[in-house]
PDB file of C-alpha atoms in Angstrom:
ATOM      1  CA  MET A   3       0.000   0.000   0.000  1.00 50.00           C
ATOM      2  CA  ALA A   4       2.929   2.354   0.600  1.00 58.00           C
ATOM      3  CA  LYS A   5       3.767   2.248  -3.102  1.00 63.00           C
ATOM      4  CA  SER A   6       0.224   3.318  -4.095  1.00 59.00           C
ATOM      5  CA  GLU A   7       0.266   6.072  -1.435  1.00 62.00           C
ATOM      6  CA  THR A   8       3.530   7.366  -2.891  1.00 76.00           C
ATOM      7  CA  LEU A   9       2.035   7.275  -6.388  1.00 78.00           C
ATOM      8  CA  LEU A  10      -1.060   9.158  -5.271  1.00 78.00           C
ATOM      9  CA  GLN A  11       1.012  11.773  -3.428  1.00 83.00           C
ATOM     10  CA  ARG A  12       3.197  12.261  -6.499  1.00 83.00           C
ATOM     11  CA  LEU A  13       0.088  12.694  -8.628  1.00 81.00           C
ATOM     12  CA  LEU A  14      -1.514  15.144  -6.203  1.00 82.00           C
ATOM     13  CA  ASN A  15       1.704  17.180  -6.013  1.00 86.00           C
ATOM     14  CA  ALA A  16       2.087  17.401  -9.781  1.00 84.00           C
ATOM     15  CA  PRO A  17       2.120  20.962 -11.140  1.00 87.00           C
ATOM     16  CA  ASP A  18      -1.026  22.010 -13.015  1.00 88.00           C
ATOM     17  CA  LEU A  19      -2.932  18.956 -11.794  1.00 87.00           C
ATOM     18  CA  THR A  20      -6.189  20.912 -12.049  1.00 89.00           C
ATOM     19  CA  LYS A  21      -5.553  21.284 -15.781  1.00 92.00           C
ATOM     20  CA  ILE A  22      -4.212  17.766 -16.351  1.00 91.00           C
ATOM     21  CA  VAL A  23      -6.903  15.613 -14.708  1.00 92.00           C
ATOM     22  CA  PRO A  24      -9.827  16.904 -16.831  1.00 93.00           C
ATOM     23  CA  GLN A  25      -7.821  15.995 -19.954  1.00 94.00           C
ATOM     24  CA  LEU A  26      -7.102  12.383 -18.963  1.00 91.00           C
ATOM     25  CA  GLN A  27      -8.962   9.450 -20.448  1.00 95.00           C
ATOM     26  CA  PRO A  28     -11.470   7.939 -17.975  1.00 94.00           C
ATOM     27  CA  GLU A  29      -9.716   4.572 -18.300  1.00 94.00           C
ATOM     28  CA  VAL A  30      -6.498   6.160 -16.992  1.00 92.00           C
ATOM     29  CA  LEU A  31      -8.335   7.679 -14.041  1.00 93.00           C
ATOM     30  CA  HIS A  32      -9.984   4.327 -13.350  1.00 94.00           C
ATOM     31  CA  ARG A  33      -6.576   2.652 -13.310  1.00 93.00           C
ATOM     32  CA  VAL A  34      -5.339   5.205 -10.749  1.00 92.00           C
ATOM     33  CA  ILE A  35      -8.387   4.434  -8.595  1.00 93.00           C
ATOM     34  CA  GLN A  36      -7.774   0.702  -8.892  1.00 92.00           C
ATOM     35  CA  THR A  37      -4.107   1.117  -7.987  1.00 91.00           C
ATOM     36  CA  CYS A  38      -4.463   3.625  -5.158  1.00 90.00           C
ATOM     37  CA  GLY A  39      -7.899   2.648  -3.814  1.00 92.00           C
ATOM     38  CA  LEU A  40     -11.125   4.585  -4.210  1.00 94.00           C
ATOM     39  CA  GLU A  41     -11.189   5.642  -0.550  1.00 93.00           C
ATOM     40  CA  ASP A  42      -7.887   7.528  -0.953  1.00 91.00           C
ATOM     41  CA  CYS A  43      -8.753   9.307  -4.208  1.00 91.00           C
ATOM     42  CA  ALA A  44     -11.226  11.984  -3.047  1.00 92.00           C
ATOM     43  CA  GLU A  45      -8.925  14.892  -3.923  1.00 89.00           C
ATOM     44  CA  PHE A  46      -8.128  13.332  -7.265  1.00 87.00           C
ATOM     45  CA  LEU A  47     -11.796  12.672  -8.114  1.00 92.00           C
ATOM     46  CA  ALA A  48     -12.726  16.238  -7.187  1.00 93.00           C
ATOM     47  CA  LEU A  49     -10.689  17.374 -10.211  1.00 93.00           C
ATOM     48  CA  ALA A  50     -12.390  15.013 -12.680  1.00 94.00           C
ATOM     49  CA  THR A  51     -15.227  16.223 -14.866  1.00 93.00           C
ATOM     50  CA  PRO A  52     -18.741  14.814 -14.443  1.00 89.00           C
ATOM     51  CA  GLY A  53     -18.345  13.185 -17.880  1.00 91.00           C
ATOM     52  CA  GLN A  54     -15.164  11.446 -16.785  1.00 94.00           C
ATOM     53  CA  LEU A  55     -16.837  10.268 -13.584  1.00 94.00           C
ATOM     54  CA  ALA A  56     -19.804   8.888 -15.515  1.00 92.00           C
ATOM     55  CA  ARG A  57     -17.469   6.759 -17.647  1.00 94.00           C
ATOM     56  CA  ILE A  58     -15.396   5.665 -14.633  1.00 94.00           C
ATOM     57  CA  LEU A  59     -18.578   4.663 -12.810  1.00 93.00           C
ATOM     58  CA  ASP A  60     -19.602   2.585 -15.831  1.00 91.00           C
ATOM     59  CA  LEU A  61     -16.292   0.751 -15.520  1.00 91.00           C
ATOM     60  CA  ASP A  62     -16.365   0.445 -11.749  1.00 93.00           C
ATOM     61  CA  ILE A  63     -19.887  -0.232 -10.480  1.00 92.00           C
ATOM     62  CA  TRP A  64     -21.087  -2.802 -12.973  1.00 89.00           C
ATOM     63  CA  ARG A  65     -19.777  -6.194 -11.870  1.00 83.00           C
ATOM     64  CA  VAL A  66     -20.029  -9.792 -12.997  1.00 82.00           C
ATOM     65  CA  ARG A  67     -20.760 -11.701  -9.803  1.00 79.00           C
ATOM     66  CA  THR A  68     -20.450 -15.168 -11.300  1.00 79.00           C
ATOM     67  CA  PRO A  69     -18.746 -16.093 -14.565  1.00 84.00           C
ATOM     68  CA  GLY A  70     -21.107 -16.400 -17.505  1.00 83.00           C
ATOM     69  CA  THR A  71     -23.766 -14.074 -16.085  1.00 84.00           C
ATOM     70  CA  ASP A  72     -24.660 -10.505 -16.963  1.00 87.00           C
ATOM     71  CA  GLU A  73     -23.133  -7.540 -15.212  1.00 87.00           C
ATOM     72  CA  GLN A  74     -25.061  -6.300 -12.190  1.00 89.00           C
ATOM     73  CA  PHE A  75     -25.198  -2.870 -10.637  1.00 90.00           C
ATOM     74  CA  ASP A  76     -23.223  -2.742  -7.372  1.00 91.00           C
ATOM     75  CA  ALA A  77     -25.208  -0.334  -5.195  1.00 90.00           C
ATOM     76  CA  ASP A  78     -22.776  -0.683  -2.295  1.00 92.00           C
ATOM     77  CA  ARG A  79     -19.889   0.426  -4.502  1.00 93.00           C
ATOM     78  CA  PHE A  80     -21.999   3.354  -5.744  1.00 94.00           C
ATOM     79  CA  GLY A  81     -22.621   4.331  -2.120  1.00 93.00           C
ATOM     80  CA  LEU A  82     -18.873   4.262  -1.491  1.00 94.00           C
ATOM     81  CA  TRP A  83     -18.371   6.563  -4.502  1.00 94.00           C
ATOM     82  CA  ILE A  84     -20.844   9.053  -3.030  1.00 94.00           C
ATOM     83  CA  ALA A  85     -19.117   8.889   0.362  1.00 95.00           C
ATOM     84  CA  VAL A  86     -15.705   9.488  -1.249  1.00 95.00           C
ATOM     85  CA  LEU A  87     -17.043  12.421  -3.265  1.00 95.00           C
ATOM     86  CA  MET A  88     -18.489  13.872  -0.049  1.00 95.00           C
ATOM     87  CA  GLU A  89     -14.991  13.809   1.459  1.00 94.00           C
ATOM     88  CA  ALA A  90     -14.059  16.378  -1.193  1.00 92.00           C
ATOM     89  CA  GLY A  91     -16.932  18.571   0.008  1.00 93.00           C
ATOM     90  CA  ALA A  92     -20.692  18.611  -0.382  1.00 94.00           C
ATOM     91  CA  ASP A  93     -20.560  21.234  -3.128  1.00 94.00           C
ATOM     92  CA  VAL A  94     -18.068  19.151  -5.130  1.00 92.00           C
ATOM     93  CA  ALA A  95     -20.130  15.991  -4.650  1.00 94.00           C
ATOM     94  CA  ALA A  96     -23.320  17.783  -5.696  1.00 94.00           C
ATOM     95  CA  GLU A  97     -21.645  19.150  -8.827  1.00 93.00           C
ATOM     96  CA  LYS A  98     -20.408  15.701  -9.828  1.00 93.00           C
ATOM     97  CA  VAL A  99     -23.705  13.933  -9.092  1.00 93.00           C
ATOM     98  CA  LEU A 100     -25.668  16.551 -11.043  1.00 93.00           C
ATOM     99  CA  GLY A 101     -23.534  15.705 -14.061  1.00 91.00           C
ATOM    100  CA  LEU A 102     -24.428  12.007 -13.904  1.00 92.00           C
ATOM    101  CA  ASP A 103     -27.322  10.231 -15.578  1.00 92.00           C
ATOM    102  CA  VAL A 104     -30.429  10.684 -13.414  1.00 93.00           C
ATOM    103  CA  GLU A 105     -31.445   7.033 -13.746  1.00 92.00           C
ATOM    104  CA  LEU A 106     -27.999   5.892 -12.583  1.00 90.00           C
ATOM    105  CA  VAL A 107     -28.170   8.158  -9.542  1.00 92.00           C
ATOM    106  CA  ILE A 108     -31.668   6.951  -8.708  1.00 92.00           C
ATOM    107  CA  ALA A 109     -30.624   3.307  -9.078  1.00 89.00           C
ATOM    108  CA  GLY A 110     -27.693   3.931  -6.756  1.00 90.00           C
ATOM    109  CA  LEU A 111     -29.491   5.948  -4.108  1.00 89.00           C
ATOM    110  CA  VAL A 112     -32.649   3.861  -3.939  1.00 89.00           C
ATOM    111  CA  GLN A 113     -30.614   1.057  -2.365  1.00 86.00           C
ATOM    112  CA  HIS A 114     -29.443   3.406   0.408  1.00 83.00           C
ATOM    113  CA  ALA A 115     -32.615   5.346   1.222  1.00 82.00           C
ATOM    114  CA  ALA A 116     -35.961   4.493   2.708  1.00 78.00           C
ATOM    115  CA  ALA A 117     -39.060   6.644   2.608  1.00 77.00           C
ATOM    116  CA  PHE A 118     -42.383   6.231   4.305  1.00 74.00           C
ATOM    117  CA  ASP A 119     -45.369   8.304   5.299  1.00 80.00           C
ATOM    118  CA  ARG A 120     -44.928   9.081   8.985  1.00 79.00           C
ATOM    119  CA  ALA A 121     -48.664   9.754   9.295  1.00 78.00           C
ATOM    120  CA  ALA A 122     -49.344   6.118   8.384  1.00 77.00           C
ATOM    121  CA  VAL A 123     -47.519   4.897  11.506  1.00 81.00           C
ATOM    122  CA  SER A 124     -48.218   7.763  13.944  1.00 85.00           C
ATOM    123  CA  SER A 125     -50.725   7.654  16.756  1.00 88.00           C
ATOM    124  CA  TYR A 126     -53.966   9.534  16.211  1.00 86.00           C
ATOM    125  CA  THR A 127     -57.325  10.336  17.756  1.00 88.00           C
ATOM    126  CA  THR A 128     -60.472   9.134  16.013  1.00 90.00           C
ATOM    127  CA  LEU A 129     -63.505  11.348  15.437  1.00 92.00           C
ATOM    128  CA  ASP A 130     -65.129   9.559  18.405  1.00 92.00           C
ATOM    129  CA  GLY A 131     -62.237  10.671  20.652  1.00 91.00           C
ATOM    130  CA  ASP A 132     -60.519   7.285  20.898  1.00 91.00           C
ATOM    131  CA  ASP A 133     -56.713   7.349  20.973  1.00 90.00           C
ATOM    132  CA  MET A 134     -55.166   4.918  18.518  1.00 87.00           C
ATOM    133  CA  PRO A 135     -51.537   3.961  19.186  1.00 88.00           C
ATOM    134  CA  GLY A 136     -48.981   4.237  16.443  1.00 81.00           C
ATOM    135  CA  ARG A 137     -46.746   1.466  15.199  1.00 79.00           C
ATOM    136  CA  ALA A 138     -43.354   0.957  16.767  1.00 72.00           C
ATOM    137  CA  LEU A 139     -40.525   1.620  14.307  1.00 64.00           C
ATOM    138  CA  ASN A 140     -37.516  -0.649  14.181  1.00 64.00           C
TER     139      ASN A 140
END
């Protein structure tokens, strides 16, 4: 891991990195992520364009779980991507996510969010004045 940390530090210390990263092919950026680890690449990813990130995500979050089967969307890996982008700052993460395909973002977030109508599980009083208890949430 020390070798990949050294590589990442050398990359981050390169002059004009803010101009270089947006010009790189997504496959090159993906290789850096594979070598250095996604969790350590927040600063690097913050410099990538939304278009680059969309292509890198295509390479990274679609996985063949068993040989001979179709690729499947890895929602956990997508969640990790969002967490790493958030390390670069909420404004950076929002900018990058806004540049992604809406259906991809929905597919990724739906696995990490739950929504329900609180009124459906809350206690209430009937028109006759009877108190009805709500449901206990787990």
